[in-house]
CSV table of C-alpha atoms and ligand atoms in Angstrom, one decimal:
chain,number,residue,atom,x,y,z
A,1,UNK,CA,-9.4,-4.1,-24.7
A,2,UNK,CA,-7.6,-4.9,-21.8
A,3,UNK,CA,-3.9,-6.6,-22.7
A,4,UNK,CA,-3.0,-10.3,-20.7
A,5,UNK,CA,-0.4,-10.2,-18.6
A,6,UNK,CA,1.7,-13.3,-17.1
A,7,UNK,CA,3.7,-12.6,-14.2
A,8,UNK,CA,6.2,-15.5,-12.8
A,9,UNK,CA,6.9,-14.1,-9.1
A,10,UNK,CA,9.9,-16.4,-8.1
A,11,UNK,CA,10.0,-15.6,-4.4
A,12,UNK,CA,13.3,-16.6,-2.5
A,13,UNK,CA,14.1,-19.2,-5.5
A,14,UNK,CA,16.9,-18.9,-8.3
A,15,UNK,CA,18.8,-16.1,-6.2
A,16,UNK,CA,22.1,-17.1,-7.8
A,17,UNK,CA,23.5,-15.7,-10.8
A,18,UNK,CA,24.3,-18.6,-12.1
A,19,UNK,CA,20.7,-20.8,-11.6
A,20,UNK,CA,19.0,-17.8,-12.3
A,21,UNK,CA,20.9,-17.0,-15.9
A,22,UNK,CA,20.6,-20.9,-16.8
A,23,UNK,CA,17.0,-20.6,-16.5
A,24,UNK,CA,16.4,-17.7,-18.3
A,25,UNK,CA,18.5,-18.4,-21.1
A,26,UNK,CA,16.3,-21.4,-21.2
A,27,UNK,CA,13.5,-20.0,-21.7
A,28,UNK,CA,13.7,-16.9,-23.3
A,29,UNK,CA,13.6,-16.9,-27.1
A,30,UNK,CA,10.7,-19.4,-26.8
A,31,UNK,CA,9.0,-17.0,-24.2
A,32,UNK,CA,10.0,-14.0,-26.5
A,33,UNK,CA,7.9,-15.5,-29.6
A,34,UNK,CA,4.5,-15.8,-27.5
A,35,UNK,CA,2.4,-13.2,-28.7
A,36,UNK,CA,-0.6,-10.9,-27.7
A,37,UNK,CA,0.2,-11.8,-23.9
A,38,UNK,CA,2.6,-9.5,-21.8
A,39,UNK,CA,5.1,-11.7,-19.9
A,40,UNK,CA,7.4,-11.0,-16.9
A,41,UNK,CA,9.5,-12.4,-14.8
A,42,UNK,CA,10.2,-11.6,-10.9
A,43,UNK,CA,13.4,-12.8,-9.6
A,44,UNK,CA,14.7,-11.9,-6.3
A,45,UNK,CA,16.4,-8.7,-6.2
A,46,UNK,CA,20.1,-9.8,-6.2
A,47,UNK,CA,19.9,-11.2,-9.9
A,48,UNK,CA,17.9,-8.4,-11.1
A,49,UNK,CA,20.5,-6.6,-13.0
A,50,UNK,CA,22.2,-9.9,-14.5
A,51,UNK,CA,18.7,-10.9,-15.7
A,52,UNK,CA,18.0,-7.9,-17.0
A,53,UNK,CA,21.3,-8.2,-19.1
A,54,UNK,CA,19.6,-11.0,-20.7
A,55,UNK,CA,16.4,-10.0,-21.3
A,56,UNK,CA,17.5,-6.9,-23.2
A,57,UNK,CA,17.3,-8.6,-26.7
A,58,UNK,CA,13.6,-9.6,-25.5
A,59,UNK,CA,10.4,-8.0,-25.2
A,60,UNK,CA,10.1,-10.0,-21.9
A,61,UNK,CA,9.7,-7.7,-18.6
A,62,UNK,CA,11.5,-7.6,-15.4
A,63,UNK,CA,9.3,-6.9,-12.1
A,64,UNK,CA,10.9,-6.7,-8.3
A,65,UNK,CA,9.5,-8.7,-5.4
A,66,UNK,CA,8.6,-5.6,-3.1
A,67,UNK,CA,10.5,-2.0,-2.4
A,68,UNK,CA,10.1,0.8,-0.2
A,69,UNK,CA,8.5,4.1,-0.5
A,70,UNK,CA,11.5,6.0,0.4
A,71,UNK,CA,14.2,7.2,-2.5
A,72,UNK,CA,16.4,6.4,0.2
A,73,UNK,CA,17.6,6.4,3.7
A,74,UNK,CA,18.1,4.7,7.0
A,75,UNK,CA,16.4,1.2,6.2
A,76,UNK,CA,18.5,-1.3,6.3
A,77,UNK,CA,17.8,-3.9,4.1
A,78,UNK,CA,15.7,-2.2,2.3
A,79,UNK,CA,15.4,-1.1,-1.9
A,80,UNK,CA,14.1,1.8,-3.2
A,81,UNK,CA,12.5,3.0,-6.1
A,82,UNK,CA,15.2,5.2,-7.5
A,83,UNK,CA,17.5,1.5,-7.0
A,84,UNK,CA,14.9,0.2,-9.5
A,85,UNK,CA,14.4,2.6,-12.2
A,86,UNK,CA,15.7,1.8,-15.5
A,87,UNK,CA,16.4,-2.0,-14.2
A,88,UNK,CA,12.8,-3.1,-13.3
A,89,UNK,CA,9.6,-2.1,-15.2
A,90,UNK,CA,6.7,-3.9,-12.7
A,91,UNK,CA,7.1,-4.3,-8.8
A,92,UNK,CA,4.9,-7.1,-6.6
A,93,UNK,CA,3.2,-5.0,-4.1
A,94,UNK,CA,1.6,-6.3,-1.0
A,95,UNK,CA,1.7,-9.6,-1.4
A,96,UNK,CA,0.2,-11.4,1.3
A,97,UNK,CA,3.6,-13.6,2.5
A,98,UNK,CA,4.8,-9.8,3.2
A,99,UNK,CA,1.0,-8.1,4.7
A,100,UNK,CA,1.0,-10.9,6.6
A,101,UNK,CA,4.7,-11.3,8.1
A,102,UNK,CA,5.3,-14.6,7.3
A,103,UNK,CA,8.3,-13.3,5.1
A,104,UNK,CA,9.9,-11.9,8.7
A,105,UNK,CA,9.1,-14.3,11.4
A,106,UNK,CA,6.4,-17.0,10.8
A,107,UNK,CA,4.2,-17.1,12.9
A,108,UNK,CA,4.2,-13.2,12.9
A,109,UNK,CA,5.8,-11.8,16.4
A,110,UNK,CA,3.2,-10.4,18.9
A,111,UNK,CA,3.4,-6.7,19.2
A,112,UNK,CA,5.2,-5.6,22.3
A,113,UNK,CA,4.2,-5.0,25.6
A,114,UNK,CA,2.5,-1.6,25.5
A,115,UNK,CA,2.2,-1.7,21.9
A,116,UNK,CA,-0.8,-3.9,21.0
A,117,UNK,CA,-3.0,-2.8,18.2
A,118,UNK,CA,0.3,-1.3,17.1
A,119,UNK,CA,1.1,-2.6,13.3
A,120,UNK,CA,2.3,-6.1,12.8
A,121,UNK,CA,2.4,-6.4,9.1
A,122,UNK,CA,5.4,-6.1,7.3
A,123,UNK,CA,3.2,-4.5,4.2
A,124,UNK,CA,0.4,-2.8,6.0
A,125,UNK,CA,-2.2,-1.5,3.8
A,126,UNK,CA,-0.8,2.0,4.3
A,127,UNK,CA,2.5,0.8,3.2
A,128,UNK,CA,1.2,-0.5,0.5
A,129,UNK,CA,-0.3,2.7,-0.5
A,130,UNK,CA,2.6,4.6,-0.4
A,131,UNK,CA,4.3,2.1,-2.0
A,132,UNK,CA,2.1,2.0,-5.0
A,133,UNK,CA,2.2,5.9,-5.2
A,134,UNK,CA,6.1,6.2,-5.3
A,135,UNK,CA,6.1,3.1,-8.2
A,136,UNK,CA,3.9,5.3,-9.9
A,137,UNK,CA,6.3,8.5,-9.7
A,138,UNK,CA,9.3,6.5,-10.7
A,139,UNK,CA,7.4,5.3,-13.7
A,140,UNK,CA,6.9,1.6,-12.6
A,141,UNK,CA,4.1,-0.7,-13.0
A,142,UNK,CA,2.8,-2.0,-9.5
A,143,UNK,CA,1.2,-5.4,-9.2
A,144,UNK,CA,-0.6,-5.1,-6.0
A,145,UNK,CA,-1.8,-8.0,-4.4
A,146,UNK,CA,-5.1,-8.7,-2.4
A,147,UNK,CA,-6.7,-11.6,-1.2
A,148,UNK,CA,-8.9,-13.0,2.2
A,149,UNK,CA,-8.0,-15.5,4.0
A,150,UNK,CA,-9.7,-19.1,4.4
A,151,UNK,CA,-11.4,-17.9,7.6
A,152,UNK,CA,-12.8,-14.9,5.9
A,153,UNK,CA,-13.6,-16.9,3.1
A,154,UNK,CA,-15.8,-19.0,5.1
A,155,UNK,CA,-17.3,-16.2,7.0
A,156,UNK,CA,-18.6,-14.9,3.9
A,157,UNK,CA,-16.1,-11.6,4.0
A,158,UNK,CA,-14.5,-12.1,0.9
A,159,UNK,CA,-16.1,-9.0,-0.5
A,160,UNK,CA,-15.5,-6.6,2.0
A,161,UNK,CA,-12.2,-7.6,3.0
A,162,UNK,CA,-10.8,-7.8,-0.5
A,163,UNK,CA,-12.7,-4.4,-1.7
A,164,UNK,CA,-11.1,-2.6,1.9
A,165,UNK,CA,-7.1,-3.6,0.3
A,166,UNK,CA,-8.4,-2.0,-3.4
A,167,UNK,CA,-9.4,1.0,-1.6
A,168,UNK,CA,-6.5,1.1,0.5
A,169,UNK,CA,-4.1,0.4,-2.4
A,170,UNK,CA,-5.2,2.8,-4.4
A,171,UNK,CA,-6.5,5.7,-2.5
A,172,UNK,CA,-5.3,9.1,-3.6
A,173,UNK,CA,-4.6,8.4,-6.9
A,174,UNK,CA,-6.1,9.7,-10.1
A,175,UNK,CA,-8.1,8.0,-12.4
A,176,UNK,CA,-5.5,8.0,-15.0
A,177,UNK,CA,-2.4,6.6,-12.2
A,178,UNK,CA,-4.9,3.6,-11.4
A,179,UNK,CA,-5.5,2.7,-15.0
A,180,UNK,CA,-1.8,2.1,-14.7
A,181,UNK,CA,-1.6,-0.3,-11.7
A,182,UNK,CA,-2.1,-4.3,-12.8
A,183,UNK,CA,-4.4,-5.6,-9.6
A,184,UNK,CA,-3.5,-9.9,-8.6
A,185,UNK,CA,-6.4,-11.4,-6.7
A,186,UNK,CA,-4.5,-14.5,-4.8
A,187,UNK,CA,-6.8,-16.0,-2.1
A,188,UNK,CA,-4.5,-16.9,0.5
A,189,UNK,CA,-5.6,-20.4,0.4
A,190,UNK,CA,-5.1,-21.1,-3.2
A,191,UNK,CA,-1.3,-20.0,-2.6
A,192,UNK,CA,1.3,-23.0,-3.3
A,193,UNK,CA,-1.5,-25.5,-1.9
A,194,UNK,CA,-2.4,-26.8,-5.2
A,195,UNK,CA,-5.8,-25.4,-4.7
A,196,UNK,CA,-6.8,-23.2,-7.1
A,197,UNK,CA,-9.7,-20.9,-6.7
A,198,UNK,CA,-12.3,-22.1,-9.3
A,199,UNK,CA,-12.2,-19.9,-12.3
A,200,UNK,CA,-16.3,-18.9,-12.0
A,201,UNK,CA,-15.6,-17.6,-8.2
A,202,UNK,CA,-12.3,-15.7,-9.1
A,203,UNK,CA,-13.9,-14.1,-12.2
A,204,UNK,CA,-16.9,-13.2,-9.6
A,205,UNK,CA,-14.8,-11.4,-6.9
A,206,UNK,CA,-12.6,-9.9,-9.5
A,207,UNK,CA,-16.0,-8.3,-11.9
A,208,UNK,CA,-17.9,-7.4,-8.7
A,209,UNK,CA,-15.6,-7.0,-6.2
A,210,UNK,CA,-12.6,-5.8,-7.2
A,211,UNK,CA,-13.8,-4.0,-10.5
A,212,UNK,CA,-16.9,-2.6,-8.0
A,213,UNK,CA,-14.3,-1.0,-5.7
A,214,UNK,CA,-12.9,1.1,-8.5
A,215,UNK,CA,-15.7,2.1,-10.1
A,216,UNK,CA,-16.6,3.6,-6.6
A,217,UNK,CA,-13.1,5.5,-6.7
A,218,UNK,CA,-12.9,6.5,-10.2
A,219,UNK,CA,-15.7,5.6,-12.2
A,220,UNK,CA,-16.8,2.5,-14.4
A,221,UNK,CA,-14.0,3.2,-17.8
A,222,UNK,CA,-11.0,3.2,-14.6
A,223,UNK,CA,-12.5,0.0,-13.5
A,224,UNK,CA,-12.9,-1.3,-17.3
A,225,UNK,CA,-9.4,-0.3,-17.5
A,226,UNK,CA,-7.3,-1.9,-14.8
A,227,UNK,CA,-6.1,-5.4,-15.6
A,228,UNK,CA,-6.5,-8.0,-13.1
A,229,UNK,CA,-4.7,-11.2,-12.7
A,230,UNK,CA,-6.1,-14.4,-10.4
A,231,UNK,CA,-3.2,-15.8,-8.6
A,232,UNK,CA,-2.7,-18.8,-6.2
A,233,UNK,CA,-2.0,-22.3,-7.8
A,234,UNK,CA,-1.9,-21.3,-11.4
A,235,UNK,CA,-0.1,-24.3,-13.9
A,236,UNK,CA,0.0,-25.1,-17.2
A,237,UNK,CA,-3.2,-27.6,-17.0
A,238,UNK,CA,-5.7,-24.9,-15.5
A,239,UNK,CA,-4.3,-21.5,-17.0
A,240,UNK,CA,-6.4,-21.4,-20.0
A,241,UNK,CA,-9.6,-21.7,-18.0
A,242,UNK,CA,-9.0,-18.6,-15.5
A,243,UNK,CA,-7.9,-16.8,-19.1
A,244,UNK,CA,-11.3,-18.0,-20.6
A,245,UNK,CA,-13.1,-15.8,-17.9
A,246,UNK,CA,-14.0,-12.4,-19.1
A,247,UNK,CA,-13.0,-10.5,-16.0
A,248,UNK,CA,-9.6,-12.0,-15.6
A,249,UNK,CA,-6.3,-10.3,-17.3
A,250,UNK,CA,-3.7,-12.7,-16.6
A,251,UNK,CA,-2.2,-14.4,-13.5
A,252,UNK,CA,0.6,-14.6,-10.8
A,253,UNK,CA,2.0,-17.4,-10.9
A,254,UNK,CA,4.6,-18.6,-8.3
A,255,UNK,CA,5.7,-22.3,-8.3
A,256,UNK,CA,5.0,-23.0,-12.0
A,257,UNK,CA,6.8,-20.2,-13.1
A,258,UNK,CA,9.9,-21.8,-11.8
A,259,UNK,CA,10.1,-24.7,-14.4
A,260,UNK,CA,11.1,-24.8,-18.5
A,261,UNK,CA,7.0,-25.3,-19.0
A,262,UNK,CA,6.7,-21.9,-17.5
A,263,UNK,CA,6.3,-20.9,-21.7
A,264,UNK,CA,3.7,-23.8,-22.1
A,265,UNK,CA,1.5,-21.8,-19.4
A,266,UNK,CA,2.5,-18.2,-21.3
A,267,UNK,CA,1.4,-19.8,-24.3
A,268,UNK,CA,-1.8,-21.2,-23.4
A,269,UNK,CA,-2.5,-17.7,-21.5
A,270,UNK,CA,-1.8,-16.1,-25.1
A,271,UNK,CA,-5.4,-15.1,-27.1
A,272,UNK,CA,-6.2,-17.6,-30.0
A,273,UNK,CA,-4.6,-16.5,-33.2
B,301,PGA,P1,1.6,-20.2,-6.4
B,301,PGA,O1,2.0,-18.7,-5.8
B,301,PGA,O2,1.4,-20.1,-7.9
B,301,PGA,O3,2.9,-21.0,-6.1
B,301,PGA,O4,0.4,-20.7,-5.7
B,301,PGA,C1,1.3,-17.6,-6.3
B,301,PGA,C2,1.8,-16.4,-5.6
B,301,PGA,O5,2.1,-16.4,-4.4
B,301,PGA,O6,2.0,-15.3,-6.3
């Protein structure tokens, strides 16, 4: 049995310490009494430790937005594993407003002259990797995020695209370190459009797709193992149908997690009692 998980991944939202603690003293003791459905909340990195303060009377868990590989070193900007242990349990891993740039520049900058076909993601695929394989080391859970675009979507690439980021992600781990990782698939186009994937094709892509690209790495019980979330335009109204889906372990949700009914949504993700 596989064990729902609600992520809330704030992005650059509730950054002060004072929005961010209002809301989560809101919300927390009602959030806290949901059971049979892990919940967590993502903030951005400069309230982590003052809504970690706050969570500590809770079973809720705190998750980062990104890091880096490195323990630590000449990257400015940057935050590293070692920064996050013992304050964050989960870390958001390749999500696609970092693969695809839009975090640094939008539209992403053209390489320079001299360097094209050089990298121009922020979170390549190989970043991700080692990314995922130094959360693992430091003991934290990686949500790593994969998703096609609306072009590949309508070119039919869905499947290959999306099981080419698993394999990345995931390569050179063992069997037991990917039963560890939490997996979101977020179509790009269902993200803060208000257009949710349908339930039947995100349950499809994450049972064949997804769980298929495992199975190829470590064998069926890995892929059985890994919990996957849907992401991309989850609310309160349509939560409980991606949940009803027997391939889906949860969601990442970004712009409903941001509002008091954020526990409505947990609550409805929660398994009948
Ligand atoms: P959304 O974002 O729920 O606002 O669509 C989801 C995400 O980007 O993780």
């Amino acid at each position: 049995m596989r064990h729902p998980i609600i992520a809330g991944n704030w992005k650059m939202h509730l950054g002060r310490v004072d929005e961010a603690l209002a809301f989560v003293r809101r919300i927390r003791y009602r959030l806290n009494e949901i059971e049979g459905v892990e919940r967590v909340l993502c903030p951005p990195f400069t309230v982590l430790a003052a809504v970690a303060e706050v969570l500590r009377p809770t079973h809720i868990g705190l998750g980062a937005q990104t890091m880096h590989w490195e323990d630590h070193g000449a990257y400015t900007g940057e935050i590293s594993p070692a920064m996050l242990t013992g304050l964050c349990q989960y870390v958001i891993l390749g999500h696609s407003e970092r693969r695809t740039g839009r975090v640094a520049f939008p539209p992403p900058p053209a390489p320079p002259p001299g360097e094209e076909g050089a990298e121009v993601s922020v979170e390549s695929d190989a970043a991700v990797n080692r990314k995922v394989h130094a959360a693992l080391a430091y003991g934290i859970t990686p949500i790593i995020c994969v998703g096609e675009n609306l072009a590949q979507n309508e070119a039919g690439q869905t499947d290959e695209f999306v099981g080419g980021q698993v394999r990345a992600a995931l390569a050179g781990l063992t069997a037991q370190q990917a039963e560890q990782c939490v997996i979101a698939y977020e179509p790009l186009w269902a993200i803060g459009t208000g257009k949710a994937a349908t339930p039947v094709d995100a349950n499809r892509v994450i049972g064949l797709t997804i769980r298929g690209a495992i199975a190829g790495m470590f064998g069926e019980a890995a892929a059985q193992a890994v919990r996957v979330q849907y992401g991309g335009s989850v609310n309160v109204e349509n939560v409980a149908a991606f949940m009803a889906m027997p391939e889906v372990d949860g969601a990442l949700v970004g712009g409903a997690s941001l509002k008091p009914d954020f526990v409505e949504l947990v609550r409805r993700a929660a398994p009948a009692r």
